[in-house]
Short mmCIF file of C-alpha atoms in Angstrom, two decimals:
data_model
loop_
_atom_site.label_atom_id
_atom_site.label_comp_id
_atom_site.label_asym_id
_atom_site.label_seq_id
_atom_site.Cartn_x
_atom_site.Cartn_y
_atom_site.Cartn_z
CA MET X 1 -87.93 91.73 -189.82
CA SER X 2 -87.44 91.40 -193.50
CA LEU X 3 -85.93 94.05 -195.83
CA LEU X 4 -89.18 94.62 -197.39
CA LEU X 5 -91.18 95.07 -194.19
CA ARG X 6 -88.33 97.35 -192.97
CA HIS X 7 -88.62 99.37 -196.11
CA ILE X 8 -92.55 99.57 -195.67
CA ALA X 9 -92.22 100.70 -192.05
CA ARG X 10 -89.66 103.31 -192.90
CA GLN X 11 -91.81 104.94 -195.60
CA CYS X 12 -94.90 104.87 -193.43
CA GLN X 13 -92.99 106.54 -190.83
CA LEU X 14 -91.87 109.25 -193.41
CA HIS X 15 -95.16 109.82 -194.97
CA SER X 16 -97.87 109.19 -192.44
CA ARG X 17 -98.98 112.34 -190.87
CA ARG X 18 -102.25 113.94 -191.04
CA PHE X 19 -101.85 117.80 -191.08
CA LEU X 20 -98.57 119.61 -191.66
CA SER X 21 -97.06 122.80 -192.98
CA SER X 22 -97.22 123.79 -196.64
CA ASN X 23 -95.11 125.83 -199.03
CA SER X 24 -96.00 127.37 -202.33
CA LYS X 25 -96.29 124.05 -204.12
CA ARG X 26 -99.37 123.56 -206.35
CA PHE X 27 -101.73 120.53 -205.93
CA VAL X 28 -104.37 118.90 -208.17
CA THR X 29 -107.02 116.68 -206.77
CA TYR X 30 -108.62 114.10 -209.03
CA PRO X 31 -111.85 112.42 -208.00
CA LEU X 32 -111.57 108.51 -207.84
CA LEU X 33 -115.17 107.86 -208.64
CA LYS X 34 -114.36 104.21 -209.62
CA ARG X 35 -113.19 103.57 -206.03
CA GLY X 36 -115.34 102.93 -203.01
CA LEU X 37 -114.72 102.32 -199.27
CA ILE X 38 -115.83 99.59 -196.77
CA LYS X 39 -115.59 100.26 -192.93
CA ILE X 40 -114.95 97.66 -190.64
CA THR X 41 -115.05 98.17 -186.91
CA GLY X 42 -115.16 96.04 -183.94
CA ILE X 43 -112.57 94.76 -181.27
CA ASP X 44 -111.71 91.71 -183.86
CA SER X 45 -111.29 93.90 -186.86
CA SER X 46 -107.35 93.76 -186.97
CA PRO X 47 -107.07 89.73 -186.52
CA PHE X 48 -109.98 89.25 -188.91
CA LEU X 49 -108.33 91.21 -191.65
CA GLN X 50 -105.08 89.64 -190.71
CA GLY X 51 -106.16 86.43 -191.68
CA LEU X 52 -107.50 87.55 -195.04
CA VAL X 53 -105.23 90.05 -196.70
CA THR X 54 -101.66 89.48 -198.02
CA ASN X 55 -100.05 92.38 -196.02
CA ASP X 56 -99.30 92.64 -192.24
CA MET X 57 -101.81 94.51 -190.15
CA ASN X 58 -99.46 94.81 -187.46
CA PHE X 59 -97.83 97.77 -189.38
CA LEU X 60 -101.07 99.73 -189.04
CA GLU X 61 -101.08 99.21 -185.19
CA SER X 62 -97.70 101.09 -184.77
CA GLU X 63 -95.80 102.09 -187.84
CA CYS X 64 -98.18 103.64 -190.41
CA PHE X 65 -101.94 104.46 -191.21
CA ALA X 66 -102.24 102.87 -194.75
CA LEU X 67 -101.31 99.84 -196.42
CA TYR X 68 -101.37 98.35 -199.82
CA SER X 69 -102.86 94.66 -200.00
CA MET X 70 -104.82 91.98 -201.85
CA ILE X 71 -107.47 89.46 -200.83
CA LEU X 72 -106.90 86.09 -202.49
CA ASN X 73 -109.11 83.08 -203.03
CA PRO X 74 -108.25 79.68 -201.40
CA GLN X 75 -106.33 78.78 -204.54
CA GLY X 76 -103.85 81.83 -204.14
CA ARG X 77 -105.24 83.72 -207.19
CA ALA X 78 -105.83 87.49 -206.69
CA LEU X 79 -109.35 88.40 -206.03
CA TYR X 80 -109.28 92.15 -204.86
CA ASP X 81 -106.76 94.78 -204.62
CA THR X 82 -107.20 97.20 -201.61
CA ILE X 83 -105.61 99.97 -199.65
CA ILE X 84 -106.32 99.65 -195.94
CA TYR X 85 -106.65 102.91 -193.74
CA ASN X 86 -106.33 102.70 -190.10
CA TYR X 87 -108.77 105.47 -189.32
CA GLY X 88 -109.44 104.24 -185.74
CA ARG X 89 -105.91 104.86 -184.58
CA LEU X 90 -105.52 108.16 -186.55
CA ALA X 91 -108.93 109.60 -185.09
CA ASN X 92 -108.53 108.00 -181.65
CA GLU X 93 -111.80 106.13 -181.95
CA LYS X 94 -113.04 104.28 -179.08
CA GLU X 95 -112.88 100.79 -181.07
CA PRO X 96 -110.68 99.76 -183.88
CA THR X 97 -111.87 101.32 -187.18
CA PHE X 98 -110.56 100.54 -190.54
CA PHE X 99 -111.32 101.75 -194.21
CA LEU X 100 -111.01 99.50 -197.20
CA GLU X 101 -110.68 100.95 -200.47
CA PHE X 102 -111.69 98.83 -203.35
CA ASP X 103 -113.14 99.04 -207.06
CA LEU X 104 -116.64 100.34 -206.47
CA LYS X 105 -117.96 97.90 -208.93
CA ALA X 106 -116.82 95.15 -206.64
CA ILE X 107 -117.93 96.54 -203.36
CA ASN X 108 -121.01 94.07 -202.90
CA ASP X 109 -118.95 91.16 -203.87
CA VAL X 110 -116.45 92.02 -201.35
CA GLN X 111 -118.82 92.42 -198.77
CA LYS X 112 -120.21 88.98 -199.34
CA VAL X 113 -116.58 87.60 -199.16
CA LEU X 114 -115.95 89.46 -195.79
CA THR X 115 -119.13 88.23 -194.40
CA LEU X 116 -118.40 84.71 -195.57
CA TYR X 117 -115.04 84.62 -193.45
CA LYS X 118 -116.65 86.78 -190.56
CA ILE X 119 -118.17 83.73 -188.55
CA ARG X 120 -118.19 84.63 -184.92
CA ARG X 121 -115.80 87.70 -185.20
CA LYS X 122 -116.79 90.68 -183.50
CA VAL X 123 -116.70 93.03 -186.49
CA THR X 124 -119.30 95.20 -188.34
CA ILE X 125 -118.91 95.76 -192.08
CA THR X 126 -120.56 98.71 -193.68
CA ASN X 127 -120.46 100.21 -197.10
CA ILE X 128 -119.49 103.92 -196.66
CA SER X 129 -118.93 104.74 -200.39
CA GLU X 130 -121.49 107.36 -200.35
CA GLU X 131 -120.32 108.98 -197.17
CA VAL X 132 -116.66 109.46 -197.87
CA LYS X 133 -115.00 110.14 -201.25
CA ILE X 134 -111.52 109.41 -202.42
CA PHE X 135 -109.30 111.72 -204.18
CA HIS X 136 -105.77 111.26 -205.86
CA LEU X 137 -103.56 114.29 -204.70
CA SER X 138 -100.87 115.05 -206.96
CA THR X 139 -98.29 117.92 -208.04
CA GLY X 140 -99.10 117.03 -211.70
CA ASN X 141 -96.09 115.01 -212.19
CA GLN X 142 -94.29 111.94 -210.72
CA SER X 143 -92.83 113.66 -207.73
CA ALA X 144 -93.27 112.54 -204.29
CA ILE X 145 -95.47 114.79 -202.07
CA GLU X 146 -93.63 115.13 -198.52
CA PRO X 147 -95.94 115.52 -195.43
CA ALA X 148 -94.37 119.00 -194.72
CA ASP X 149 -96.01 120.12 -197.92
CA LEU X 150 -99.58 119.69 -196.58
CA GLN X 151 -101.58 122.02 -194.43
CA PHE X 152 -105.28 121.53 -194.67
CA SER X 153 -107.57 124.58 -194.39
CA ASP X 154 -110.70 122.41 -193.53
CA LYS X 155 -109.52 119.73 -191.31
CA LYS X 156 -112.84 118.71 -190.16
CA ASN X 157 -113.89 117.27 -193.51
CA VAL X 158 -110.51 115.65 -194.20
CA LEU X 159 -110.55 112.11 -192.79
CA MET X 160 -107.27 110.80 -194.03
CA CYS X 161 -104.24 111.81 -196.15
CA HIS X 162 -101.58 109.42 -196.88
CA SER X 163 -98.84 109.03 -199.41
CA ASP X 164 -99.89 106.23 -201.77
CA PRO X 165 -98.44 103.14 -200.16
CA ARG X 166 -97.58 101.39 -203.41
CA LEU X 167 -95.31 103.90 -204.65
CA MET X 168 -94.05 107.13 -203.17
CA SER X 169 -93.77 108.96 -206.32
CA PHE X 170 -97.37 108.43 -206.94
CA GLY X 171 -98.77 111.14 -204.96
CA CYS X 172 -101.39 110.94 -201.89
CA ARG X 173 -104.59 109.11 -201.21
CA LEU X 174 -107.15 112.03 -199.88
CA LEU X 175 -110.16 110.78 -197.99
CA VAL X 176 -112.92 113.57 -197.58
CA LYS X 177 -116.43 113.55 -196.33
CA THR X 178 -118.98 113.71 -199.37
CA GLY X 179 -119.69 117.24 -200.59
CA HIS X 180 -116.41 118.82 -199.99
CA PRO X 181 -114.01 118.91 -203.16
CA GLY X 182 -110.54 118.47 -202.58
CA SER X 183 -109.53 122.10 -203.73
CA HIS X 184 -111.75 123.18 -200.79
CA VAL X 185 -109.72 121.62 -197.94
CA LEU X 186 -106.20 122.25 -199.25
CA PRO X 187 -104.68 125.63 -200.07
CA ASN X 188 -102.90 126.02 -203.42
CA CYS X 189 -105.09 123.30 -204.92
CA VAL X 190 -107.35 122.78 -208.01
CA ASP X 191 -109.85 120.21 -208.86
CA GLY X 192 -108.95 118.00 -211.78
CA PRO X 193 -111.86 117.25 -214.16
CA ASP X 194 -111.85 113.54 -213.75
CA ASP X 195 -109.51 110.82 -213.27
CA ALA X 196 -108.10 110.42 -216.77
CA ASP X 197 -104.81 112.01 -215.61
CA TYR X 198 -104.54 109.71 -212.73
CA THR X 199 -105.19 106.69 -214.73
CA ARG X 200 -102.97 107.66 -217.54
CA LEU X 201 -100.11 108.37 -214.97
CA ARG X 202 -100.83 105.00 -213.28
CA TYR X 203 -100.50 103.38 -216.70
CA GLN X 204 -97.08 104.92 -217.36
CA LEU X 205 -96.18 103.71 -213.84
CA GLY X 206 -97.28 100.28 -214.38
CA ILE X 207 -99.75 100.07 -211.53
CA PRO X 208 -102.70 97.90 -211.89
CA GLU X 209 -106.01 98.70 -210.19
CA GLY X 210 -109.54 97.42 -210.06
CA ILE X 211 -111.45 94.41 -211.40
CA VAL X 212 -110.75 95.28 -215.03
CA GLU X 213 -107.11 95.20 -214.75
CA ILE X 214 -107.08 92.51 -211.81
CA PRO X 215 -109.87 90.22 -212.94
CA PRO X 216 -110.95 88.28 -209.88
CA GLY X 217 -109.68 84.67 -209.51
CA ASN X 218 -107.50 84.82 -212.79
CA ARG X 219 -103.79 85.35 -212.02
CA LEU X 220 -101.22 84.90 -209.26
CA PRO X 221 -100.80 88.19 -207.09
CA LEU X 222 -97.07 88.29 -207.68
CA GLU X 223 -97.67 88.69 -211.39
CA TYR X 224 -99.36 92.04 -210.61
CA ASN X 225 -96.09 93.16 -208.89
CA LEU X 226 -97.37 92.81 -205.25
CA VAL X 227 -94.08 92.71 -203.71
CA TYR X 228 -92.62 95.40 -205.59
CA LEU X 229 -95.69 97.59 -204.68
CA ASN X 230 -95.21 96.77 -201.06
CA GLY X 231 -98.42 94.62 -200.88
CA VAL X 232 -97.43 91.47 -199.17
CA SER X 233 -95.78 90.15 -196.11
CA PHE X 234 -93.90 86.84 -196.02
CA ASP X 235 -93.48 86.90 -192.29
CA LYS X 236 -96.72 87.38 -191.09
CA GLY X 237 -98.14 83.68 -191.02
CA CYS X 238 -101.24 82.31 -192.51
CA TYR X 239 -103.81 83.96 -194.52
CA VAL X 240 -106.27 82.85 -197.10
CA GLY X 241 -104.16 81.88 -200.27
CA GLN X 242 -100.97 82.26 -198.43
CA GLU X 243 -99.33 78.74 -199.39
CA LEU X 244 -99.18 79.24 -203.03
CA THR X 245 -98.00 82.87 -202.66
CA ALA X 246 -95.15 81.93 -200.42
CA ARG X 247 -94.21 79.03 -202.49
CA THR X 248 -94.06 80.98 -205.75
CA HIS X 249 -92.00 83.71 -204.16
CA TYR X 250 -89.36 81.42 -202.56
CA THR X 251 -89.08 78.51 -205.09
CA GLY X 252 -89.76 80.29 -208.59
CA VAL X 253 -88.95 83.18 -210.83
CA ILE X 254 -92.05 85.32 -211.80
CA ARG X 255 -91.83 84.98 -215.44
CA LYS X 256 -94.77 87.23 -216.41
CA ARG X 257 -95.58 90.53 -214.98
CA VAL X 258 -97.82 93.46 -215.66
CA MET X 259 -95.85 96.07 -217.38
CA PRO X 260 -96.65 99.34 -219.00
CA ILE X 261 -96.99 99.66 -222.55
CA MET X 262 -97.31 102.37 -225.35
CA LEU X 263 -99.73 101.85 -228.17
CA GLU X 264 -98.60 103.11 -231.57
CA LYS X 265 -102.37 103.83 -232.18
CA THR X 266 -105.81 102.94 -230.67
CA SER X 267 -108.42 100.88 -232.31
CA PRO X 268 -112.09 100.32 -231.51
CA HIS X 269 -111.62 96.53 -231.91
CA LEU X 270 -108.85 96.59 -228.90
CA GLN X 271 -110.24 94.38 -226.09
CA ALA X 272 -108.98 92.94 -222.93
CA GLY X 273 -107.24 89.73 -223.39
CA ALA X 274 -106.07 90.17 -226.85
CA GLU X 275 -102.87 88.27 -227.58
CA ILE X 276 -99.56 89.83 -227.95
CA PHE X 277 -96.95 88.39 -230.02
CA SER X 278 -93.08 89.08 -230.51
CA SER X 279 -91.54 89.58 -233.83
CA ASN X 280 -90.72 86.04 -234.26
CA GLN X 281 -94.52 85.09 -233.55
CA LYS X 282 -94.02 83.83 -230.14
CA LYS X 283 -96.65 84.46 -227.63
CA ALA X 284 -95.39 87.28 -225.49
CA GLY X 285 -98.53 87.93 -223.29
CA LYS X 286 -102.07 89.69 -223.06
CA TYR X 287 -103.19 93.14 -223.40
CA ILE X 288 -105.05 94.58 -220.36
CA ASN X 289 -106.33 98.05 -220.77
CA SER X 290 -105.36 101.41 -222.07
CA LEU X 291 -106.26 105.16 -222.23
CA ASP X 292 -104.91 106.84 -225.22
CA LYS X 293 -101.72 105.53 -226.07
CA TYR X 294 -100.71 104.25 -222.45
CA GLY X 295 -101.75 100.96 -221.24
CA LEU X 296 -100.90 97.81 -219.18
CA ALA X 297 -100.26 94.32 -220.49
CA LEU X 298 -99.18 91.05 -218.78
CA LEU X 299 -95.92 90.12 -220.53
CA ARG X 300 -93.30 87.41 -220.63
CA LEU X 301 -90.39 89.19 -219.33
CA THR X 302 -88.00 87.26 -221.72
CA GLU X 303 -90.04 88.73 -224.80
CA ALA X 304 -91.03 92.28 -223.27
CA ASN X 305 -87.92 93.94 -224.93
CA SER X 306 -88.65 92.59 -228.51
CA ASP X 307 -90.74 94.06 -231.10
CA LEU X 308 -94.36 93.56 -229.90
CA SER X 309 -97.81 93.74 -231.50
CA ILE X 310 -101.31 93.16 -230.40
CA HIS X 311 -103.41 90.81 -232.77
CA LEU X 312 -106.87 91.78 -232.83
CA LYS X 313 -109.91 89.63 -233.81
CA ASN X 314 -110.40 91.54 -237.20
CA GLY X 315 -106.84 90.55 -238.32
CA GLU X 316 -105.47 93.84 -237.40
CA LYS X 317 -102.07 94.17 -235.67
CA LEU X 318 -101.16 96.96 -233.50
CA LYS X 319 -97.48 97.84 -232.55
CA VAL X 320 -96.83 98.23 -229.01
CA THR X 321 -93.70 98.95 -226.92
CA ALA X 322 -93.10 97.79 -223.32
CA HIS X 323 -90.60 99.28 -220.79
CA THR X 324 -89.54 98.13 -217.36
CA PRO X 325 -90.68 100.59 -214.66
CA THR X 326 -87.56 102.22 -212.97
CA TRP X 327 -88.96 101.56 -209.70
CA TRP X 328 -88.72 97.54 -210.24
CA PRO X 329 -85.54 96.22 -208.44
CA LYS X 330 -82.71 95.68 -210.99
CA GLU X 331 -81.60 92.45 -209.72
CA ASP X 332 -85.03 91.06 -210.12
CA VAL X 333 -85.44 92.20 -213.67
CA SER X 334 -82.15 90.92 -214.72
CA LYS X 335 -82.87 87.33 -213.14
CA ALA X 336 -86.12 87.18 -214.83
CA THR X 337 -85.11 88.08 -218.22
CA LYS X 338 -82.44 85.60 -218.52
CA THR X 339 -84.56 82.76 -217.44
#
């Protein structure tokens, strides 16, 4: 088993329990209204998904209840990011049942892709976005939430609670039946007004999410830090888009990556795809999205530490600062910046 997969397995074992004891820690739940869920049931569910997603479904059979992953196109470009939950195993369902979290705006397109590859598989694909709501559970900072901190007061309406499989310090995903706010199911918890704080923290950490930040079919999945975010297995065998992903990983350095940026100021003329230049006028990358002064950009690692500016169509230049996330492996960063 590779080091990455052993790491994922260990984190899953430590952070996968459903209902555990609590202490006096205060929690906040943020409704993720831009995320939706697809339910896949049937005896062929796991092998069906194993041939589609970048991560290894076998982990969900024994080691954990949630995995981060992506669905790629045949050319190896990222289509959709997803968190896969093994609800059937957790709830002791009679048949395999998985919940797949996607950008809500992409749900219909995802269903079409899944149906295209279904062929004769014995699976049922259902949109359950109206039945189950997704929350981000946080302590209000970047500290990890330990399973022992959680004891739900309304267990029957909580379907799943799992530490975010992308990054331990990024709180938990909470799946609750529609009509039951997060604060109603967990003591010492309040409801956040919207997902702005969640998005702001996600940008500070450098985690892309959804079709605005991961436009379908545009970029290689490894440029979205899929390896660093525990979203891919290089031991599982074939899946759609696997060949280019594996070749890129084993033979080449990823020279461009999504990174967190801080804007000197905002502008109504700021649009996704705006070019970012270094101080010597070399193309350094492209702006992706932002909220207030925090945002994401796809940057060349060799230029990321220089003075950067976004060049807008109206001629305006916005100064931006990029920083390397602390959770990136230092040896990979050092290798890429010297290339």
